[in-house]
Amino acid sequence: MAKNIHHILVGFDGSEQSKKALKHARSLADFAVSRVTVMQVFEPSTFSPSDTIMLEAIKKFHKEEDMRVRKEIRELTKQLDFPETVTVDILTKRGTPKRDIVAYAKHHQVDLIVVGATGTHGVERVLIGSTTSYILNHAHCNVLIVK
């Protein structure tokens, strides 16, 4: 199986299970993997402020959040010591995590998606998270679910 995997997409949300998913991707990286993309999709804000000052504050918050997450992922990937032959990309965006992960995988020739069984949402911590379930049922490629 591993010899056919060249591009791994890791769904990341900062949860312990997503960190374990990243560790699993690292263990697979020794087997002909050339690219690992770590992707965090932030849910968009649920309101649209008409106040310019509030809008600027939200933009600033989003930028700071993005920089914090990128730093956390960079530190984790550095600790995991990916092989020099593997390119590690970090992608953060605003949107719907389950749909954006599946769409990215389809349009960027991802061979394997690695995700945690549940994420950071407390309500979704029943058996398998709704994001994970969606990815499992809609992805064009194999999905590895990490507990």
PDB file of C-alpha atoms in Angstrom:
ATOM      1  CA  MET A   1       0.000   0.000   0.000  1.00  0.00           C
ATOM      2  CA  ALA A   2       2.621   2.573   1.041  1.00  0.00           C
ATOM      3  CA  LYS A   3       4.541   2.349  -2.240  1.00  0.00           C
ATOM      4  CA  ASN A   4       1.509   3.795  -4.055  1.00  0.00           C
ATOM      5  CA  ILE A   5       1.226   6.778  -1.732  1.00  0.00           C
ATOM      6  CA  HIS A   6       3.000   9.896  -2.949  1.00  0.00           C
ATOM      7  CA  HIS A   7       0.857  12.706  -1.502  1.00  0.00           C
ATOM      8  CA  ILE A   8      -0.714  12.557   1.968  1.00  0.00           C
ATOM      9  CA  LEU A   9      -3.214  15.109   3.238  1.00  0.00           C
ATOM     10  CA  VAL A  10      -3.506  15.438   7.015  1.00  0.00           C
ATOM     11  CA  GLY A  11      -6.655  17.063   8.364  1.00  0.00           C
ATOM     12  CA  PHE A  12      -5.528  19.107  11.356  1.00  0.00           C
ATOM     13  CA  ASP A  13      -7.583  20.918  13.992  1.00  0.00           C
ATOM     14  CA  GLY A  14      -5.177  21.076  16.918  1.00  0.00           C
ATOM     15  CA  SER A  15      -6.810  18.162  18.749  1.00  0.00           C
ATOM     16  CA  GLU A  16      -4.720  15.328  20.173  1.00  0.00           C
ATOM     17  CA  GLN A  17      -6.139  12.976  17.542  1.00  0.00           C
ATOM     18  CA  SER A  18      -5.110  15.297  14.710  1.00  0.00           C
ATOM     19  CA  LYS A  19      -1.600  15.396  16.201  1.00  0.00           C
ATOM     20  CA  LYS A  20      -1.625  11.580  16.201  1.00  0.00           C
ATOM     21  CA  ALA A  21      -2.772  11.682  12.566  1.00  0.00           C
ATOM     22  CA  LEU A  22       0.243  13.839  11.730  1.00  0.00           C
ATOM     23  CA  LYS A  23       2.510  11.326  13.505  1.00  0.00           C
ATOM     24  CA  HIS A  24       1.023   8.510  11.412  1.00  0.00           C
ATOM     25  CA  ALA A  25       1.626  10.500   8.253  1.00  0.00           C
ATOM     26  CA  ARG A  26       5.239  10.905   9.361  1.00  0.00           C
ATOM     27  CA  SER A  27       5.621   7.140   9.799  1.00  0.00           C
ATOM     28  CA  LEU A  28       4.352   6.631   6.240  1.00  0.00           C
ATOM     29  CA  ALA A  29       6.679   9.317   4.870  1.00  0.00           C
ATOM     30  CA  ASP A  30       9.596   6.875   4.826  1.00  0.00           C
ATOM     31  CA  PHE A  31       7.898   4.871   2.061  1.00  0.00           C
ATOM     32  CA  ALA A  32       8.124   6.748  -1.252  1.00  0.00           C
ATOM     33  CA  VAL A  33       5.974   9.637  -0.047  1.00  0.00           C
ATOM     34  CA  SER A  34       7.101  12.881  -1.644  1.00  0.00           C
ATOM     35  CA  ARG A  35       4.593  15.382  -0.243  1.00  0.00           C
ATOM     36  CA  VAL A  36       2.597  15.822   2.961  1.00  0.00           C
ATOM     37  CA  THR A  37       0.061  18.623   3.182  1.00  0.00           C
ATOM     38  CA  VAL A  38      -1.173  19.562   6.637  1.00  0.00           C
ATOM     39  CA  MET A  39      -4.483  21.391   6.310  1.00  0.00           C
ATOM     40  CA  GLN A  40      -6.519  23.237   8.917  1.00  0.00           C
ATOM     41  CA  VAL A  41      -9.838  24.689   7.861  1.00  0.00           C
ATOM     42  CA  PHE A  42     -11.350  27.240  10.215  1.00  0.00           C
ATOM     43  CA  GLU A  43     -15.112  27.580  10.349  1.00  0.00           C
ATOM     44  CA  PRO A  44     -16.049  31.026   9.016  1.00  0.00           C
ATOM     45  CA  SER A  45     -17.540  33.667  11.276  1.00  0.00           C
ATOM     46  CA  THR A  46     -21.294  33.329  11.547  1.00  0.00           C
ATOM     47  CA  PHE A  47     -22.037  37.030  11.370  1.00  0.00           C
ATOM     48  CA  SER A  48     -21.108  39.852   9.035  1.00  0.00           C
ATOM     49  CA  PRO A  49     -20.492  43.065  10.863  1.00  0.00           C
ATOM     50  CA  SER A  50     -21.313  46.257   9.050  1.00  0.00           C
ATOM     51  CA  ASP A  51     -19.031  48.216  11.372  1.00  0.00           C
ATOM     52  CA  THR A  52     -15.644  48.785   9.700  1.00  0.00           C
ATOM     53  CA  ILE A  53     -13.779  48.759  13.022  1.00  0.00           C
ATOM     54  CA  MET A  54     -15.326  45.418  14.003  1.00  0.00           C
ATOM     55  CA  LEU A  55     -14.571  43.972  10.566  1.00  0.00           C
ATOM     56  CA  GLU A  56     -10.908  45.013  10.854  1.00  0.00           C
ATOM     57  CA  ALA A  57     -10.717  43.476  14.343  1.00  0.00           C
ATOM     58  CA  ILE A  58     -12.074  40.182  12.992  1.00  0.00           C
ATOM     59  CA  LYS A  59      -9.586  40.231  10.101  1.00  0.00           C
ATOM     60  CA  LYS A  60      -6.761  40.857  12.566  1.00  0.00           C
ATOM     61  CA  PHE A  61      -7.950  37.996  14.785  1.00  0.00           C
ATOM     62  CA  HIS A  62      -8.125  35.636  11.790  1.00  0.00           C
ATOM     63  CA  LYS A  63      -4.616  36.595  10.696  1.00  0.00           C
ATOM     64  CA  GLU A  64      -3.218  36.043  14.206  1.00  0.00           C
ATOM     65  CA  GLU A  65      -5.057  32.716  14.494  1.00  0.00           C
ATOM     66  CA  ASP A  66      -3.655  31.626  11.133  1.00  0.00           C
ATOM     67  CA  MET A  67      -0.095  32.557  12.157  1.00  0.00           C
ATOM     68  CA  ARG A  68      -0.459  30.740  15.505  1.00  0.00           C
ATOM     69  CA  VAL A  69      -1.683  27.533  13.858  1.00  0.00           C
ATOM     70  CA  ARG A  70       1.016  27.650  11.167  1.00  0.00           C
ATOM     71  CA  LYS A  71       3.649  28.044  13.888  1.00  0.00           C
ATOM     72  CA  GLU A  72       2.213  25.110  15.859  1.00  0.00           C
ATOM     73  CA  ILE A  73       2.202  22.877  12.772  1.00  0.00           C
ATOM     74  CA  ARG A  74       5.751  23.929  11.796  1.00  0.00           C
ATOM     75  CA  GLU A  75       6.970  23.060  15.302  1.00  0.00           C
ATOM     76  CA  LEU A  76       5.208  19.677  15.228  1.00  0.00           C
ATOM     77  CA  THR A  77       6.582  18.761  11.804  1.00  0.00           C
ATOM     78  CA  LYS A  78      10.059  19.826  12.886  1.00  0.00           C
ATOM     79  CA  GLN A  79       9.828  17.608  16.001  1.00  0.00           C
ATOM     80  CA  LEU A  80       8.676  14.698  13.855  1.00  0.00           C
ATOM     81  CA  ASP A  81      11.753  15.097  11.653  1.00  0.00           C
ATOM     82  CA  PHE A  82      10.282  14.378   8.228  1.00  0.00           C
ATOM     83  CA  PRO A  83      12.793  13.055   5.690  1.00  0.00           C
ATOM     84  CA  GLU A  84      14.488  15.706   3.536  1.00  0.00           C
ATOM     85  CA  THR A  85      12.974  14.065   0.460  1.00  0.00           C
ATOM     86  CA  VAL A  86       9.459  14.889   1.678  1.00  0.00           C
ATOM     87  CA  THR A  87       7.973  18.322   1.066  1.00  0.00           C
ATOM     88  CA  VAL A  88       5.719  19.399   3.935  1.00  0.00           C
ATOM     89  CA  ASP A  89       3.158  22.071   3.054  1.00  0.00           C
ATOM     90  CA  ILE A  90       0.954  23.872   5.553  1.00  0.00           C
ATOM     91  CA  LEU A  91      -2.409  25.105   4.347  1.00  0.00           C
ATOM     92  CA  THR A  92      -4.885  27.088   6.422  1.00  0.00           C
ATOM     93  CA  LYS A  93      -8.151  28.516   5.208  1.00  0.00           C
ATOM     94  CA  ARG A  94     -11.662  29.494   6.208  1.00  0.00           C
ATOM     95  CA  GLY A  95     -14.497  27.290   5.093  1.00  0.00           C
ATOM     96  CA  THR A  96     -16.191  23.990   5.846  1.00  0.00           C
ATOM     97  CA  PRO A  97     -13.536  21.496   6.998  1.00  0.00           C
ATOM     98  CA  LYS A  98     -15.151  18.311   5.710  1.00  0.00           C
ATOM     99  CA  ARG A  99     -15.950  19.686   2.258  1.00  0.00           C
ATOM    100  CA  ASP A 100     -12.706  21.611   1.836  1.00  0.00           C
ATOM    101  CA  ILE A 101     -10.540  18.617   2.796  1.00  0.00           C
ATOM    102  CA  VAL A 102     -12.343  16.350   0.324  1.00  0.00           C
ATOM    103  CA  ALA A 103     -12.187  18.983  -2.447  1.00  0.00           C
ATOM    104  CA  TYR A 104      -8.493  19.686  -1.873  1.00  0.00           C
ATOM    105  CA  ALA A 105      -7.700  15.970  -1.983  1.00  0.00           C
ATOM    106  CA  LYS A 106      -9.582  15.536  -5.250  1.00  0.00           C
ATOM    107  CA  HIS A 107      -8.008  18.533  -6.992  1.00  0.00           C
ATOM    108  CA  HIS A 108      -4.417  18.027  -5.774  1.00  0.00           C
ATOM    109  CA  GLN A 109      -3.817  14.354  -6.512  1.00  0.00           C
ATOM    110  CA  VAL A 110      -3.849  13.247  -2.876  1.00  0.00           C
ATOM    111  CA  ASP A 111      -3.393   9.492  -2.473  1.00  0.00           C
ATOM    112  CA  LEU A 112      -4.282   9.235   1.225  1.00  0.00           C
ATOM    113  CA  ILE A 113      -6.144  11.420   3.713  1.00  0.00           C
ATOM    114  CA  VAL A 114      -5.179  10.956   7.367  1.00  0.00           C
ATOM    115  CA  VAL A 115      -7.572  12.321  10.007  1.00  0.00           C
ATOM    116  CA  GLY A 116      -8.419  11.831  13.654  1.00  0.00           C
ATOM    117  CA  ALA A 117     -11.558   9.880  14.518  1.00  0.00           C
ATOM    118  CA  THR A 118     -12.998  12.900  16.304  1.00  0.00           C
ATOM    119  CA  GLY A 119     -12.067  16.531  16.414  1.00  0.00           C
ATOM    120  CA  THR A 120     -12.303  19.478  18.725  1.00  0.00           C
ATOM    121  CA  HIS A 121     -16.102  19.773  18.799  1.00  0.00           C
ATOM    122  CA  GLY A 122     -17.458  18.174  21.985  1.00  0.00           C
ATOM    123  CA  VAL A 123     -20.848  17.288  20.499  1.00  0.00           C
ATOM    124  CA  GLU A 124     -19.168  15.398  17.653  1.00  0.00           C
ATOM    125  CA  ARG A 125     -17.133  13.125  19.934  1.00  0.00           C
ATOM    126  CA  VAL A 126     -19.540  10.211  19.499  1.00  0.00           C
ATOM    127  CA  LEU A 127     -17.927   7.146  17.895  1.00  0.00           C
ATOM    128  CA  ILE A 128     -16.690   8.983  14.824  1.00  0.00           C
ATOM    129  CA  GLY A 129     -16.864  12.714  14.238  1.00  0.00           C
ATOM    130  CA  SER A 130     -19.167  14.121  11.579  1.00  0.00           C
ATOM    131  CA  THR A 131     -16.232  15.659   9.684  1.00  0.00           C
ATOM    132  CA  THR A 132     -14.375  12.351   9.662  1.00  0.00           C
ATOM    133  CA  SER A 133     -17.502  10.462   8.631  1.00  0.00           C
ATOM    134  CA  TYR A 134     -18.086  12.854   5.735  1.00  0.00           C
ATOM    135  CA  ILE A 135     -14.472  12.581   4.568  1.00  0.00           C
ATOM    136  CA  LEU A 136     -14.608   8.789   4.768  1.00  0.00           C
ATOM    137  CA  ASN A 137     -17.780   8.649   2.687  1.00  0.00           C
ATOM    138  CA  HIS A 138     -16.937  11.303   0.084  1.00  0.00           C
ATOM    139  CA  ALA A 139     -13.188  11.146  -0.529  1.00  0.00           C
ATOM    140  CA  HIS A 140     -11.980   9.819  -3.866  1.00  0.00           C
ATOM    141  CA  CYS A 141      -8.940   8.199  -2.208  1.00  0.00           C
ATOM    142  CA  ASN A 142      -8.167   6.039   0.811  1.00  0.00           C
ATOM    143  CA  VAL A 143      -8.732   7.495   4.262  1.00  0.00           C
ATOM    144  CA  LEU A 144      -6.797   6.519   7.378  1.00  0.00           C
ATOM    145  CA  ILE A 145      -8.695   7.280  10.596  1.00  0.00           C
ATOM    146  CA  VAL A 146      -6.541   7.590  13.688  1.00  0.00           C
ATOM    147  CA  LYS A 147      -7.886   7.037  17.214  1.00  0.00           C
TER     148      LYS A 147
END
